[in-house]
Amino acid sequence: MFVILVYDVGVKRVAKVLKTCRKYLTWVQNSVLEGDISETNFKKLKIELLKIINPDEDSLIFYTFRTKSYSKREEYGIKKGGEELFL
């Protein structure tokens, strides 16, 4: 599957989140990563990130693409808005 990950985390956790994400995805720009990833590695990535973030202060958004006609958005932590603007 192809995944786009967008994150907004506290300064103390940024480096650790980025380092974890770069094990699985390609860094695109500040707080955005993307790439092809297996279901197993996607689950591992989410588990690792959920151990790092503070859900009361941080936000993770995963856009997953299984086919060109299907997409899914997952959010964790604070809802930041802008949901109506998708790519």
Backbone as numpy.savetxt, mean C-alpha at the origin, in Angstrom:
# Nx Ny Nz CAx CAy CAz Cx Cy Cz
-0.66 -10.56 -9.78 -1.51 -9.39 -9.78 -0.62 -8.15 -9.78
-1.19 -7.03 -10.21 -0.47 -5.76 -10.18 -1.04 -4.93 -9.04
-0.17 -4.33 -8.24 -0.59 -3.57 -7.06 0.01 -2.17 -7.10
-0.80 -1.20 -6.73 -0.32 0.15 -6.45 -0.57 0.38 -4.97
0.47 0.77 -4.25 0.37 1.04 -2.82 0.66 2.51 -2.57
-0.24 3.15 -1.85 -0.08 4.54 -1.45 -0.12 4.56 0.07
0.84 5.24 0.69 0.83 5.27 2.15 1.07 6.69 2.67
0.57 6.92 3.86 0.78 8.17 4.59 0.98 7.76 6.04
2.23 7.76 6.49 2.55 7.30 7.84 3.38 8.34 8.58
3.39 8.22 9.88 4.15 9.13 10.72 5.65 9.10 10.40
6.32 10.21 10.62 7.74 10.37 10.30 8.59 9.25 10.90
8.26 8.83 12.10 9.06 7.80 12.77 8.98 6.44 12.07
7.92 6.23 11.27 7.70 4.92 10.64 7.96 4.92 9.13
8.20 6.08 8.53 8.34 6.17 7.07 9.45 5.27 6.53
10.64 5.36 7.10 11.78 4.58 6.60 11.51 3.08 6.68
10.91 2.65 7.78 10.64 1.23 7.96 9.57 0.74 6.98
8.54 1.55 6.76 7.48 1.20 5.81 8.07 1.12 4.40
8.85 2.11 4.00 9.44 2.11 2.67 10.37 0.92 2.46
11.20 0.62 3.44 12.11 -0.51 3.34 11.33 -1.82 3.18
10.27 -1.99 3.93 9.45 -3.19 3.84 8.78 -3.28 2.46
8.23 -2.19 2.00 7.55 -2.18 0.70 8.50 -2.50 -0.44
9.72 -1.99 -0.37 10.69 -2.18 -1.45 11.16 -3.63 -1.56
10.87 -4.45 -0.57 11.17 -5.89 -0.68 10.24 -6.55 -1.68
9.06 -5.95 -1.90 8.03 -6.56 -2.73 7.65 -5.75 -3.97
7.76 -4.42 -3.89 7.29 -3.53 -4.94 8.38 -2.54 -5.35
8.12 -1.80 -6.41 9.05 -0.80 -6.91 8.61 0.58 -6.48
9.52 1.34 -5.90 9.23 2.70 -5.47 9.03 3.57 -6.69
7.93 4.35 -6.74 7.60 5.19 -7.88 7.82 6.66 -7.56
7.32 7.10 -6.44 7.52 8.47 -5.97 7.20 8.48 -4.48
7.29 9.64 -3.86 7.04 9.71 -2.42 5.73 9.00 -2.06
5.84 8.03 -1.20 4.68 7.32 -0.65 3.90 6.51 -1.67
4.48 6.20 -2.82 3.79 5.40 -3.84 4.73 4.32 -4.36
4.24 3.08 -4.34 4.98 1.95 -4.91 4.04 1.15 -5.78
4.62 0.37 -6.71 3.80 -0.45 -7.58 4.58 -1.66 -8.03
3.87 -2.64 -8.59 4.55 -3.79 -9.16 3.71 -5.04 -9.19
4.22 -6.02 -9.93 3.60 -7.34 -9.96 4.00 -8.08 -8.69
3.04 -8.76 -8.10 3.28 -9.46 -6.84 2.36 -10.68 -6.78
2.86 -11.75 -6.21 2.03 -12.95 -6.05 1.06 -12.75 -4.90
0.01 -13.57 -4.87 -0.97 -13.51 -3.77 -0.27 -13.73 -2.43
0.63 -14.69 -2.39 1.35 -15.02 -1.16 2.19 -13.84 -0.68
2.95 -13.24 -1.57 3.78 -12.10 -1.18 2.94 -10.89 -0.84
1.80 -10.74 -1.49 0.90 -9.63 -1.17 0.39 -9.77 0.27
0.02 -10.98 0.64 -0.43 -11.23 2.02 0.70 -10.96 3.01
1.92 -11.40 2.68 3.07 -11.16 3.55 3.32 -9.66 3.72
3.26 -8.93 2.60 3.48 -7.48 2.65 2.47 -6.81 3.57
1.19 -7.15 3.43 0.16 -6.54 4.28 0.38 -6.87 5.75
0.73 -8.11 6.05 0.98 -8.51 7.44 2.14 -7.72 8.03
3.22 -7.60 7.26 4.39 -6.85 7.74 4.06 -5.38 7.97
3.33 -4.78 7.03 3.00 -3.36 7.16 2.04 -3.10 8.32
1.09 -3.98 8.51 0.12 -3.78 9.59 0.77 -3.91 10.97
1.93 -4.57 11.03 2.69 -4.63 12.28 3.47 -3.33 12.53
3.74 -2.58 11.47 4.54 -1.36 11.58 3.68 -0.13 11.83
2.57 -0.03 11.12 1.79 1.22 11.18 0.99 1.34 12.47
0.59 2.57 12.74 -0.33 2.87 13.82 -1.66 3.21 13.15
-2.67 2.34 13.24 -3.93 2.57 12.53 -4.69 3.81 12.98
-4.33 4.38 14.11 -4.97 5.61 14.57 -4.33 6.85 13.95
-3.15 6.69 13.35 -2.43 7.84 12.78 -2.05 7.65 11.31
-1.93 6.42 10.86 -1.38 6.12 9.54 -2.44 5.61 8.58
-2.08 5.62 7.29 -3.01 5.18 6.25 -2.25 4.40 5.18
-2.82 3.26 4.77 -2.32 2.46 3.65 -3.47 2.27 2.69
-3.23 2.44 1.39 -4.24 2.15 0.37 -3.61 1.24 -0.67
-4.24 0.11 -0.92 -3.79 -0.84 -1.94 -4.79 -0.83 -3.09
-4.31 -0.62 -4.29 -5.11 -0.80 -5.51 -4.61 -2.09 -6.14
-5.50 -3.06 -6.29 -5.10 -4.34 -6.87 -5.81 -4.54 -8.20
-5.06 -5.02 -9.17 -5.59 -5.24 -10.51 -5.38 -6.70 -10.91
-6.47 -7.41 -11.09 -6.39 -8.81 -11.51 -6.56 -8.92 -13.02
-7.40 -8.08 -13.58 -7.56 -7.96 -15.03 -7.77 -6.49 -15.33
-7.80 -6.13 -16.61 -8.00 -4.73 -16.97 -9.38 -4.23 -16.58
-10.36 -5.12 -16.50 -11.72 -4.70 -16.19 -12.07 -4.80 -14.71
-11.12 -5.23 -13.88 -11.40 -5.41 -12.45 -10.37 -4.68 -11.62
-10.84 -3.96 -10.64 -9.93 -3.36 -9.67 -10.58 -3.37 -8.31
-9.76 -3.30 -7.28 -10.26 -3.34 -5.91 -9.41 -2.38 -5.09
-10.04 -1.64 -4.20 -9.32 -0.72 -3.34 -9.49 -1.18 -1.89
-8.37 -1.29 -1.17 -8.39 -1.65 0.25 -7.78 -0.50 1.02
-8.39 -0.15 2.13 -7.86 0.92 2.96 -7.67 0.41 4.38
-6.60 0.89 5.04 -6.32 0.54 6.43 -5.98 1.82 7.16
-6.46 1.95 8.37 -6.17 3.14 9.16 -7.11 4.28 8.78
-6.63 5.49 8.94 -7.42 6.71 8.72 -7.85 6.81 7.27
-9.11 7.15 7.04 -9.61 7.40 5.69 -9.25 8.84 5.33
-8.53 9.02 4.24 -8.02 10.34 3.86 -8.89 11.08 2.86
-9.88 10.43 2.24 -10.74 11.10 1.27 -10.19 11.01 -0.14
-10.91 11.64 -1.08 -10.50 11.60 -2.47 -10.84 10.31 -3.16
-11.75 9.53 -2.58 -12.13 8.23 -3.12 -12.69 8.33 -4.53
-13.36 9.44 -4.84 -13.98 9.58 -6.16 -12.95 9.77 -7.27
-11.71 10.11 -6.93 -10.66 10.28 -7.91 -9.81 9.04 -7.97
-10.09 8.17 -8.90 -9.34 6.91 -9.03 -8.54 6.97 -10.31
-7.22 7.05 -10.17 -6.30 7.10 -11.30 -6.79 8.05 -12.34
